CSV table of C-alpha atoms and ligand atoms in Angstrom, one decimal:
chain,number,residue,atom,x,y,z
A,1,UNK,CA,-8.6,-27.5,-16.6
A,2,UNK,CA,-9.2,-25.0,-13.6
A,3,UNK,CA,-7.0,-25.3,-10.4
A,4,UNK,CA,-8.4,-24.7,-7.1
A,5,UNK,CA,-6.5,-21.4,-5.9
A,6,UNK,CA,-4.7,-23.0,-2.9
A,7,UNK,CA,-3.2,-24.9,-5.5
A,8,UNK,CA,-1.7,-21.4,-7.4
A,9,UNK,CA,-0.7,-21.0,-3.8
A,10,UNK,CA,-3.3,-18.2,-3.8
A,11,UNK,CA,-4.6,-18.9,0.3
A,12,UNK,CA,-3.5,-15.7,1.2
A,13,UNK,CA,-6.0,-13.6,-0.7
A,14,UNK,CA,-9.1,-16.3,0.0
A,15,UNK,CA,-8.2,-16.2,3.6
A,16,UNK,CA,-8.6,-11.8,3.4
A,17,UNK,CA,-11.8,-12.5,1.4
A,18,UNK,CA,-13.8,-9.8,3.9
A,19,UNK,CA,-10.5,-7.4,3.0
A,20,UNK,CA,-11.9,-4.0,1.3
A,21,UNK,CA,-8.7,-4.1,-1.1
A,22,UNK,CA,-10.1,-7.9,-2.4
A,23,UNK,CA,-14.0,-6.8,-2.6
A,24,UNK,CA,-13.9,-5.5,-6.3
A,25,UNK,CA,-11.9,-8.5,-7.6
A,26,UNK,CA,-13.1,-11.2,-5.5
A,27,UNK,CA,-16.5,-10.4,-7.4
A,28,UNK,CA,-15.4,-10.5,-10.7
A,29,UNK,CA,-13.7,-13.9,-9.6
A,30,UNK,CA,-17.3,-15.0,-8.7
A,31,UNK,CA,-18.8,-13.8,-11.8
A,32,UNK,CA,-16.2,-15.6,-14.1
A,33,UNK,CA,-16.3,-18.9,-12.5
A,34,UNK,CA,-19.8,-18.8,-12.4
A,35,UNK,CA,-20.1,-17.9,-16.3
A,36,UNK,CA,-17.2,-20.8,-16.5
A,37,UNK,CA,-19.4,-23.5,-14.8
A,38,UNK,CA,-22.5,-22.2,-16.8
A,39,UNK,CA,-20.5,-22.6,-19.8
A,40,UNK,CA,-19.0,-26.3,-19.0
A,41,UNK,CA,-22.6,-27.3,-17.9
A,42,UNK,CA,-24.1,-26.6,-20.8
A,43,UNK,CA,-21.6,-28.4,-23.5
A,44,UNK,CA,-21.5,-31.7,-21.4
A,45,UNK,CA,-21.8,-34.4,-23.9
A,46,UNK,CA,-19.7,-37.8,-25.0
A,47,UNK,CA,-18.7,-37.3,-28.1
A,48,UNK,CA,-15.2,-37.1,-28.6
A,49,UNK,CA,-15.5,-34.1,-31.2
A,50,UNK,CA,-17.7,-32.7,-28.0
A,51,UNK,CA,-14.8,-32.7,-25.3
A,52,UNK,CA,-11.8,-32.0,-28.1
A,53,UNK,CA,-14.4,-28.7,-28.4
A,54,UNK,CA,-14.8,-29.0,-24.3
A,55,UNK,CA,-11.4,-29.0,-23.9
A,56,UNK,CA,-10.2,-25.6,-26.5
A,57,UNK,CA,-12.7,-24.4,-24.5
A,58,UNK,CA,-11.5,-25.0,-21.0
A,59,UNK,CA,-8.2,-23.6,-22.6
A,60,UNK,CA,-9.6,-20.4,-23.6
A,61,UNK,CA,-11.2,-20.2,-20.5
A,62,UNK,CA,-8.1,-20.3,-18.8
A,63,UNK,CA,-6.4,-17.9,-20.7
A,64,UNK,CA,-9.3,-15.2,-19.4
A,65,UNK,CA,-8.4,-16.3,-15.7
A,66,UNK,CA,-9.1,-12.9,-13.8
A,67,UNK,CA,-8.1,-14.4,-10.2
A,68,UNK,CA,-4.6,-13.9,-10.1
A,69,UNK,CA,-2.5,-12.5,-7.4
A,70,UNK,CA,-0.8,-10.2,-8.8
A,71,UNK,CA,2.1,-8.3,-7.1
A,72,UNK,CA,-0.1,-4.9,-6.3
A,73,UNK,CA,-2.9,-7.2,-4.9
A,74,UNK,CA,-0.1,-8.8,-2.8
A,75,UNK,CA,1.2,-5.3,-1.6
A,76,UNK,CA,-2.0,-4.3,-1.0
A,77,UNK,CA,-3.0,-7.5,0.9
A,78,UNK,CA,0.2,-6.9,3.0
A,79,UNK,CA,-0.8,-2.9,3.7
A,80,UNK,CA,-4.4,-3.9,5.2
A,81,UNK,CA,-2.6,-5.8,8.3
A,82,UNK,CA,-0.6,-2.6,9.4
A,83,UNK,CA,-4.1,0.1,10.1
A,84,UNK,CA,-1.9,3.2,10.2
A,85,UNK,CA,-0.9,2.4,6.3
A,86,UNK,CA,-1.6,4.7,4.2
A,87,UNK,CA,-0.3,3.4,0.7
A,88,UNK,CA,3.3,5.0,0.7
A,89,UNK,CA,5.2,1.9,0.9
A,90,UNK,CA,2.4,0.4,-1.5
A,91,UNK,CA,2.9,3.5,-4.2
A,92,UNK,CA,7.1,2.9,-3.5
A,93,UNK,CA,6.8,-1.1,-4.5
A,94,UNK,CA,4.6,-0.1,-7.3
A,95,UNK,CA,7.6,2.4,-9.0
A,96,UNK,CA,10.4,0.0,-8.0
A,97,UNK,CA,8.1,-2.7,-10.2
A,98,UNK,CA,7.9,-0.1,-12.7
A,99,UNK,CA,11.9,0.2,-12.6
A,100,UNK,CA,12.4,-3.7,-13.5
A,101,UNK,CA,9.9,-4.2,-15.8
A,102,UNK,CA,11.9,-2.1,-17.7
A,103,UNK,CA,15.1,-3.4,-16.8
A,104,UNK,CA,13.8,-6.8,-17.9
A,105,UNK,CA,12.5,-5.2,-21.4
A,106,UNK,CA,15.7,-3.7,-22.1
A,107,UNK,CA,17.8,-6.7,-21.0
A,108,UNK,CA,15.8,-9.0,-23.6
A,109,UNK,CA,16.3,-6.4,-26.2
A,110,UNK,CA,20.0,-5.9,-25.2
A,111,UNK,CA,21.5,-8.2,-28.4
A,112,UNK,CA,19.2,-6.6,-30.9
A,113,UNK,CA,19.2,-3.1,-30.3
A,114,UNK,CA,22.9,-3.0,-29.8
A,115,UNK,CA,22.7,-1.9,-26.2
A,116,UNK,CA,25.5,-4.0,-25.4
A,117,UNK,CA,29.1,-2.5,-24.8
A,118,UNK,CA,31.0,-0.4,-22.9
A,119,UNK,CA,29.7,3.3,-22.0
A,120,UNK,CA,33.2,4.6,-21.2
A,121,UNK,CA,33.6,5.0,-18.0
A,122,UNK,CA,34.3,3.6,-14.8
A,123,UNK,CA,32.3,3.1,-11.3
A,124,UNK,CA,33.1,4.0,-8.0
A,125,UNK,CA,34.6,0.6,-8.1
A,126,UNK,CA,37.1,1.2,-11.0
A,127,UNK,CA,34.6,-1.5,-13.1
A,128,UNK,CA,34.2,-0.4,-16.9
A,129,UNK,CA,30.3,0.4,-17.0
A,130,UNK,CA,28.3,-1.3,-19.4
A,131,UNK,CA,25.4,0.7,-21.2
A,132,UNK,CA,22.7,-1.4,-19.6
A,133,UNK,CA,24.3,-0.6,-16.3
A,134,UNK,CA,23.9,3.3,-16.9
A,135,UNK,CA,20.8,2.5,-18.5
A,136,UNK,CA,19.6,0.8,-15.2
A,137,UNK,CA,20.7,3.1,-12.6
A,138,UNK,CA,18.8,5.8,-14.7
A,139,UNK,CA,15.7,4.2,-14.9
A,140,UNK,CA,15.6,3.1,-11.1
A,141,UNK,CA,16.5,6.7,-9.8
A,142,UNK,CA,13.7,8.5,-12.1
A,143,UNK,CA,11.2,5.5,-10.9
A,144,UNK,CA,12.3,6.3,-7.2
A,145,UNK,CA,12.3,9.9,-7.7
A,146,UNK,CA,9.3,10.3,-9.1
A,147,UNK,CA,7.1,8.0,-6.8
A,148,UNK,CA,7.3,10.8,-4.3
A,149,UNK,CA,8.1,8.4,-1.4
A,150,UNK,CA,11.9,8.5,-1.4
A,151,UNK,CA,14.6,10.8,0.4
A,152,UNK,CA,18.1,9.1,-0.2
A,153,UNK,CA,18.9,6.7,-2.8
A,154,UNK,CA,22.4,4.9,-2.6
A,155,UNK,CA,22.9,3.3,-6.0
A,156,UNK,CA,26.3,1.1,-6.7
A,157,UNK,CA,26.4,3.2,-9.7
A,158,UNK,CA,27.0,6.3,-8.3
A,159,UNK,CA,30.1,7.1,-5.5
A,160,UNK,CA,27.5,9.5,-4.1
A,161,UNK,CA,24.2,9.2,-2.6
A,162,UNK,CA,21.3,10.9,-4.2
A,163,UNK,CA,19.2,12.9,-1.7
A,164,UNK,CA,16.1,13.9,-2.7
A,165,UNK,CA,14.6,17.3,-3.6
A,166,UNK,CA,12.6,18.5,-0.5
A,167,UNK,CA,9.4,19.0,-2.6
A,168,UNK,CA,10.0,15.6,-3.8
A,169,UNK,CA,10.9,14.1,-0.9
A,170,UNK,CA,9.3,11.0,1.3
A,171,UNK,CA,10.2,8.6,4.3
A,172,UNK,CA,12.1,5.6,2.8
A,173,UNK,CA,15.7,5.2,1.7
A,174,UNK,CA,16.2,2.8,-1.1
A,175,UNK,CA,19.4,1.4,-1.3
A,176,UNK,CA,20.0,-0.9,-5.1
A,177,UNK,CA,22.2,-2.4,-7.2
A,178,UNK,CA,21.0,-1.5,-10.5
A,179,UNK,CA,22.2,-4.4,-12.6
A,180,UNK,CA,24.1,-7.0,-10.9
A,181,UNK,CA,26.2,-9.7,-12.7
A,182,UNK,CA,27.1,-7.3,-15.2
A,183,UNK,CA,30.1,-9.3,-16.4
A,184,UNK,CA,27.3,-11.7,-17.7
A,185,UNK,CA,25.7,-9.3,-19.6
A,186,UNK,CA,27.5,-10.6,-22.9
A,187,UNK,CA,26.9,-13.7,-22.8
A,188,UNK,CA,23.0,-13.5,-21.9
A,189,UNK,CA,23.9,-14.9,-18.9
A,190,UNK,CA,21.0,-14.3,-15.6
A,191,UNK,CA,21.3,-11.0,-14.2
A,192,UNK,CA,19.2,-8.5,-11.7
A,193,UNK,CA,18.5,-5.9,-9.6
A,194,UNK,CA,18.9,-5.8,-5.9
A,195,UNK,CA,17.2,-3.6,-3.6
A,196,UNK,CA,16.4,-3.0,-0.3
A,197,UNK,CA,14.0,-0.6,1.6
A,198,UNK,CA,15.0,1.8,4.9
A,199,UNK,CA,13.0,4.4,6.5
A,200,UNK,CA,14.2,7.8,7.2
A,201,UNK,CA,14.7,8.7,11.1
A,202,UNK,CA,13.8,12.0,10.7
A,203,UNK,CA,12.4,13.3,7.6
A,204,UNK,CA,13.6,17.0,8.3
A,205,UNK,CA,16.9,16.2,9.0
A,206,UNK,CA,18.0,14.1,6.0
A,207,UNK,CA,21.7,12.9,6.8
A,208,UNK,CA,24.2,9.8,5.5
A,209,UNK,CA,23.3,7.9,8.7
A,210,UNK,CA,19.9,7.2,7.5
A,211,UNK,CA,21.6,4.7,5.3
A,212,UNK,CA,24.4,3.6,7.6
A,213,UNK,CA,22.1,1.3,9.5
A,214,UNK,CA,22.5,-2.6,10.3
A,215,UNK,CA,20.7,-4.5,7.8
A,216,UNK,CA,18.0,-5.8,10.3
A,217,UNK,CA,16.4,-2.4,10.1
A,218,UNK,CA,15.4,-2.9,6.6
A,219,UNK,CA,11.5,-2.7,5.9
A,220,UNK,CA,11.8,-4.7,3.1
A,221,UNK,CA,14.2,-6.2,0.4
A,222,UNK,CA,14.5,-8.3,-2.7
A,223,UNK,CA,15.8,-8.7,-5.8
A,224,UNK,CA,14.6,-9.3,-9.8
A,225,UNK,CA,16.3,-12.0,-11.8
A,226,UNK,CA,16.5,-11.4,-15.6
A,227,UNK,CA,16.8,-14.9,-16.9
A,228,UNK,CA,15.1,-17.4,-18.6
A,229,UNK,CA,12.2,-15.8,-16.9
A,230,UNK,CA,11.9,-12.2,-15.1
A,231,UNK,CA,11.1,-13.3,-11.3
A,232,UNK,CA,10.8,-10.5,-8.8
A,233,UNK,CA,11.6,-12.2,-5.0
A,234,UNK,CA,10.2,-9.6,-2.3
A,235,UNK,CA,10.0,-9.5,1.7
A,236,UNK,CA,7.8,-6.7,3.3
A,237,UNK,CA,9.3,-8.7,6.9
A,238,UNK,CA,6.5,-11.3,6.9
A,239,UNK,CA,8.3,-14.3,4.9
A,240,UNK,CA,9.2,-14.5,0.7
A,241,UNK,CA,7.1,-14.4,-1.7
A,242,UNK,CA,8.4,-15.2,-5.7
A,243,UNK,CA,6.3,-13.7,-8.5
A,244,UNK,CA,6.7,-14.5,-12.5
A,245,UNK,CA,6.2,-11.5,-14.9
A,246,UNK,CA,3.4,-12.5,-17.1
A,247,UNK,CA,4.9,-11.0,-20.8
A,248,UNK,CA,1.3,-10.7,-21.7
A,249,UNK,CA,-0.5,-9.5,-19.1
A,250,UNK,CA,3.0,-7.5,-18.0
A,251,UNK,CA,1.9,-8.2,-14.7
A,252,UNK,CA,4.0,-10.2,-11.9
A,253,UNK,CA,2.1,-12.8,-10.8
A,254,UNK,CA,2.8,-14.5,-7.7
A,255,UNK,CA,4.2,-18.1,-8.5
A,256,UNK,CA,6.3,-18.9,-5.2
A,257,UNK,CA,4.5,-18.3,-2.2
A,258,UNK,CA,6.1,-18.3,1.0
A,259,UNK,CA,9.4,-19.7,0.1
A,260,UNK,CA,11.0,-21.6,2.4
A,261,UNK,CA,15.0,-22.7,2.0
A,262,UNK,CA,15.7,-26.4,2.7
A,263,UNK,CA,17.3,-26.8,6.2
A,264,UNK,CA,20.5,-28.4,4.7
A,265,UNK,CA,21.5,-28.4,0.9
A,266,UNK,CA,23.7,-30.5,-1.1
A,267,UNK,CA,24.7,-27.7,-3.4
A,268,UNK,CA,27.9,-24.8,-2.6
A,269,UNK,CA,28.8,-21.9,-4.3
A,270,UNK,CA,31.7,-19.9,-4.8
A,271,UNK,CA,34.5,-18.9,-7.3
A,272,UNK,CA,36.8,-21.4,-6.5
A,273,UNK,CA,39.4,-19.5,-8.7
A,274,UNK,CA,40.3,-17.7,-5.6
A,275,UNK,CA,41.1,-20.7,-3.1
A,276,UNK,CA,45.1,-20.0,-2.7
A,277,UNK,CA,44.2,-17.2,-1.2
A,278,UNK,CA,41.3,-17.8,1.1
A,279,UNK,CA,41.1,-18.4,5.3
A,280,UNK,CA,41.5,-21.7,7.1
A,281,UNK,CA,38.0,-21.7,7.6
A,282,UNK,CA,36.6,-21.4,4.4
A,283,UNK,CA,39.2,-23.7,3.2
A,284,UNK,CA,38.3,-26.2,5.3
A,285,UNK,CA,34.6,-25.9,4.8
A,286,UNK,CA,34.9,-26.2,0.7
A,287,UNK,CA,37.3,-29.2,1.4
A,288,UNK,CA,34.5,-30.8,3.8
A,289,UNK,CA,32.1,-30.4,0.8
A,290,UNK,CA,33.9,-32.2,-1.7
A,291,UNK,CA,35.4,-34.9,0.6
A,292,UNK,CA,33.3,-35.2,3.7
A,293,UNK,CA,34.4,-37.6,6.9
A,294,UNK,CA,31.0,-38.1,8.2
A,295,UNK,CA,29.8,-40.8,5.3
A,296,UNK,CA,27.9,-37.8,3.4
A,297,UNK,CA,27.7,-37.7,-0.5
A,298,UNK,CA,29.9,-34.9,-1.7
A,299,UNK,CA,28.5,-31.4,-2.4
A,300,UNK,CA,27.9,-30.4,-5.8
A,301,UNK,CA,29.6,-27.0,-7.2
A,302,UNK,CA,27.5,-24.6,-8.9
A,303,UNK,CA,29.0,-21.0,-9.5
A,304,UNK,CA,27.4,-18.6,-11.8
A,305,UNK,CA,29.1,-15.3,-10.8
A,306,UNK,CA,26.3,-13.2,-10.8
A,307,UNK,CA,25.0,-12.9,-7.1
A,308,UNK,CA,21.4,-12.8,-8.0
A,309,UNK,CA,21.3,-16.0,-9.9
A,310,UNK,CA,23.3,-17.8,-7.4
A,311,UNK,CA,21.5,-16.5,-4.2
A,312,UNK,CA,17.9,-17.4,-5.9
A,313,UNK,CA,19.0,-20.8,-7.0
A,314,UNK,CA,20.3,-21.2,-3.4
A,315,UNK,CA,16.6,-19.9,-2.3
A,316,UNK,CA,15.0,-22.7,-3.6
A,317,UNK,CA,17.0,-25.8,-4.0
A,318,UNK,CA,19.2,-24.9,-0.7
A,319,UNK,CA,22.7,-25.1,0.3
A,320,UNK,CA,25.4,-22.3,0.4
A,321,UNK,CA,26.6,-19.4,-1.3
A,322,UNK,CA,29.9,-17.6,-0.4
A,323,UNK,CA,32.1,-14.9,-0.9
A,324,UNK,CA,34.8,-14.9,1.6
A,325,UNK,CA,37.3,-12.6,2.4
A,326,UNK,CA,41.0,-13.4,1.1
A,327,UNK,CA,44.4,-12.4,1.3
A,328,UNK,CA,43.9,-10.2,-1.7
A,329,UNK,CA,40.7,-8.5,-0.7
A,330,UNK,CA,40.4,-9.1,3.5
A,331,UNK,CA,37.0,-7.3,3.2
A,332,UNK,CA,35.0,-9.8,0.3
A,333,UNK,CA,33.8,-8.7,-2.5
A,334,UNK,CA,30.3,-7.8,-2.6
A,335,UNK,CA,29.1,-4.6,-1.1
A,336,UNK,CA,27.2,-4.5,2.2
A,337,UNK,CA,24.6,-2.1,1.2
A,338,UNK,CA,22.7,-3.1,-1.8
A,339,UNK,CA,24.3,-6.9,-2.4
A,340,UNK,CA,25.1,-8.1,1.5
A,341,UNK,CA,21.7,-6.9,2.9
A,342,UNK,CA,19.1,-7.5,0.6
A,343,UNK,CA,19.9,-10.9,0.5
A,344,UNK,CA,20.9,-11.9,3.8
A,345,UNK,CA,17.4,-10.1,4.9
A,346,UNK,CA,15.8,-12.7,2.3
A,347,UNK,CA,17.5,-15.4,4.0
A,348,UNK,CA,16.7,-15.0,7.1
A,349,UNK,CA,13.2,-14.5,6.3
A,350,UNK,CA,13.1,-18.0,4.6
A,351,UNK,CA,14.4,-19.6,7.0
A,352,UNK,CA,18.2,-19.7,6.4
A,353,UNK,CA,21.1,-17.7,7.6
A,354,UNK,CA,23.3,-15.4,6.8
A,355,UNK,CA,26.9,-14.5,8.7
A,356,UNK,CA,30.1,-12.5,7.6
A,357,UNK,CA,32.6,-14.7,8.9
A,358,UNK,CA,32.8,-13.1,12.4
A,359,UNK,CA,28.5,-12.1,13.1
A,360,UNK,CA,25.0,-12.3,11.6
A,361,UNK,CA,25.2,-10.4,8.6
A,362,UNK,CA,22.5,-8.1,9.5
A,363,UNK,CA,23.8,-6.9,12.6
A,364,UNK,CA,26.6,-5.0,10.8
A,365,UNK,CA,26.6,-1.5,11.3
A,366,UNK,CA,28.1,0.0,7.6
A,367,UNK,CA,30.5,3.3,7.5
A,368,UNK,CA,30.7,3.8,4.2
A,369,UNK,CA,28.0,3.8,1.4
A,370,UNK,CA,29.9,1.0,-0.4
A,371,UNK,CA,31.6,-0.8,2.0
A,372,UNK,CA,32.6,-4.5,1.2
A,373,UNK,CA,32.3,-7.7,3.6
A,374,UNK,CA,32.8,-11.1,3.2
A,375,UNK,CA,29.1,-13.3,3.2
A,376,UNK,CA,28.3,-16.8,3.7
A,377,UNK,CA,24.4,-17.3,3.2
A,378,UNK,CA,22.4,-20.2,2.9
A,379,UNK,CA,20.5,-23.3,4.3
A,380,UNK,CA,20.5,-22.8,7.7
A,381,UNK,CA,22.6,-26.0,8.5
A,382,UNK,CA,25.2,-25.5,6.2
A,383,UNK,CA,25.6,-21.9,7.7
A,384,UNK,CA,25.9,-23.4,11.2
A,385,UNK,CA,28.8,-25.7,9.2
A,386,UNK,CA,31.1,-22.5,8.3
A,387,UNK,CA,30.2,-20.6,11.9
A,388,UNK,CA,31.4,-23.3,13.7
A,389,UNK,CA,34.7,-23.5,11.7
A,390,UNK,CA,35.1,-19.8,12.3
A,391,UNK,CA,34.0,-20.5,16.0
A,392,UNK,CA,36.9,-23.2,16.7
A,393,UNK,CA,39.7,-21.0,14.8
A,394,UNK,CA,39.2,-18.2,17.2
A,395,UNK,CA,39.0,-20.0,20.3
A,396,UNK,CA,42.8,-21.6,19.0
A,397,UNK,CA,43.8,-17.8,18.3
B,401,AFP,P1,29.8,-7.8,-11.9
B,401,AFP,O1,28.6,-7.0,-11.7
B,401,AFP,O2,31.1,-7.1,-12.1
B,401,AFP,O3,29.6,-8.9,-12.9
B,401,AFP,O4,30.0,-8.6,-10.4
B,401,AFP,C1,29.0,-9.4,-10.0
B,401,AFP,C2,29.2,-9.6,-8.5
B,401,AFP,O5,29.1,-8.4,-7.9
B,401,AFP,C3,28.1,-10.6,-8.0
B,401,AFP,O6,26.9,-10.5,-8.6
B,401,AFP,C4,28.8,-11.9,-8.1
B,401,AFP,O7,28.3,-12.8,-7.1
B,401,AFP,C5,30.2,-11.6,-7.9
B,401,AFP,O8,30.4,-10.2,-8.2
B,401,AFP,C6,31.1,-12.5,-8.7
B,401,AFP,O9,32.4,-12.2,-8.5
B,401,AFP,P2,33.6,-13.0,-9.1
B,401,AFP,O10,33.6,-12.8,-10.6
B,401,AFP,O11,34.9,-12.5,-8.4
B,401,AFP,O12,33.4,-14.5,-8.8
């Protein structure tokens, strides 16, 4: 069985079909659907031996699809609407790619190559590092490095940013979380890699500040989950797009176009293990979900501890995700640069919110390289929920 490609959620590239970067592929697209309809035309018959062979054959046929969008033919797609483009942020994507594909490889081999365990030392924020951790942060500053494009890389593996050779040196600033949910590692629980994308001001005069912006100047964001299936979630600033790496093509291909977060969920998230110590507000919000006063059903809870699983699981069945600040750490948990951003950049573009407990997450201006803030991101509702909580305890201040 062939599906019309609107139904892959593959409009985007039909509607470019006059796009240059489409030409070459668009014609072998022809050429294979024409050989497919030759093919089916001439093996019509009833028998049911015929269509059992009809039907293998449909399969194979399948298997040889050439017409899928693929994550470079999505990049590319994206670089034809902005004419003064000329394939740096393309070449940039392309490495990061690069970066988790082999991420994902060596996560799936992590039990049988003995990869798991600690490395013996400690990060910038006293955590005992895990091989794969190291492993990661390697692997994404030689892909970053090597693309050309990048000046400063921030990494939540190293206390210090990485600036860039000058002869190696491009425009953007990659800020990234390696391996994320590294707790979970052991137990082959999902885990990822967050990242998101700045440009330099001023390429000869390469300072800290170039990463000490709010998070609405990001060019683009995302993150790759290393679960049950390795999903790479991107925005270039023009919506959310989800693609599936294909193990046998070892290609992501886009699976969840122009993802959209429900308005309101019925799902919260959050490590409950620290309620003694949270805010009025947040207290009151987690005891609205469970018991609400307006006739609702209750919320369900659903905590994983490892951000990217919970943010993408928020991404596409809605709802909440927070980590609030508490008596024992007033400033969160999670770190504005490579956890806060990214995602609340993701949300926003699908629709949602995202809000620190006192403004829109992305309108925080950072200080420090790994500076910490409390986040509450989600369905856009359900934000508008905690805000107004927040709202109503500082007018009785
Ligand atoms: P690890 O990388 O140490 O596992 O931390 C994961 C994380 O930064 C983030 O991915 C989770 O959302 C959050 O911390 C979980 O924190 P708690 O264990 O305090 O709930």
């Amino acid at each position: 069985m062939t599906t019309k490609p609107e139904q892959r959620g593959e409009a985007t590239w039909r509607g470019s079909f006059d796009r240059s970067a489409d030409r070459p592929i668009s014609l072998l697209v022809l050429i294979s659907s024409a050989l497919l309809s030759y093919k089916r035309g001439s093996n019509i018959s009833s028998s049911p031996q015929a269509r059992e062979k009809q039907r293998i054959m449909d399969h194979a046929a399948d298997a040889h699809r050439t017409d899928l969008m693929t994550i470079t033919r999505h990049v590319l797609n994206e670089q034809t609407k902005h004419a003064e483009s000329r394939g740096d942020f393309t070449i940039l994507l392309s490495h990061i790619v690069l970066g988790c594909k082999f991420v994902c490889s060596a996560v799936n081999k992590a039990g049988l190559a003995k990869l798991i365990g600690l490395a013996g030392e400690t990060n910038v924020q006293g955590e005992e590092q895990k091989k794969l951790d190291v492993l990661s942060h390697e692997v994404f500053v030689n892909a970053l490095i090597s693309s050309g494009r990048t000046c400063i890389l921030v990494s939540e593996e190293d206390e210090e940013a990485t600036f860039v050779d000058p002869a190696l040196r491009g425009k953007y600033c990659v800020v990234f979380d390696p391996l994320d949910g590294s707790s979970n590692i052991d137990c082959g629980v999902s885990i990822g890699t967050i990242f998101g994308i700045y440009m330099v001001k001023d390429k000869n005069e390469v300072t800290i500040n170039n990463v000490l912006q709010p998070g609405k100047n990001m060019l683009a964001a995302g993150y790759c989950m290393y679960g049950s299936s390795c999903t790479l979630v991107l925005s270039t600033g023009n919506g959310v797009n989800g693609f599936t790496l294909d193990p046998s093509l070892g290609e992501f291909i886009l699976t969840h176009p122009n993802i959209k977060i429900p308005k309101k969920g019925k799902i919260y998230s959050v490590n409950e293990g620290n309620a003694k110590n949270w805010d009025g507000p947040t207290a009151k919000f987690v005891e609205k979900c469970k018991f609400p006063k307006d006739g609702s059903s209750p919320k369900s809870l659903r905590y994983i501890g490892s951000m990217v699983a919970d943010v993408h699981r928020t991404l596409l069945y809605g709802g909440i995700f927070l980590y609030p600040a508490d008596k024992k750490s007033p400033n969160g948990k999670l770190r504005v640069l490579y956890e806060v951003f990214p995602m609340s950049f993701l949300m926003e573009q699908a629709g949602g919110q995202a809000f620190t407990g006192k403004q829109r997450a992305l309108d925080l201006v950072p200080t420090k390289i790994h500076q910490r803030s409390p986040i509450f991101l989600g369905s856009y509702d359900d934000v508008e929920e905690i805000k107004a909580l927040y709202a109503a305890e500082e007018s009785h201040a």
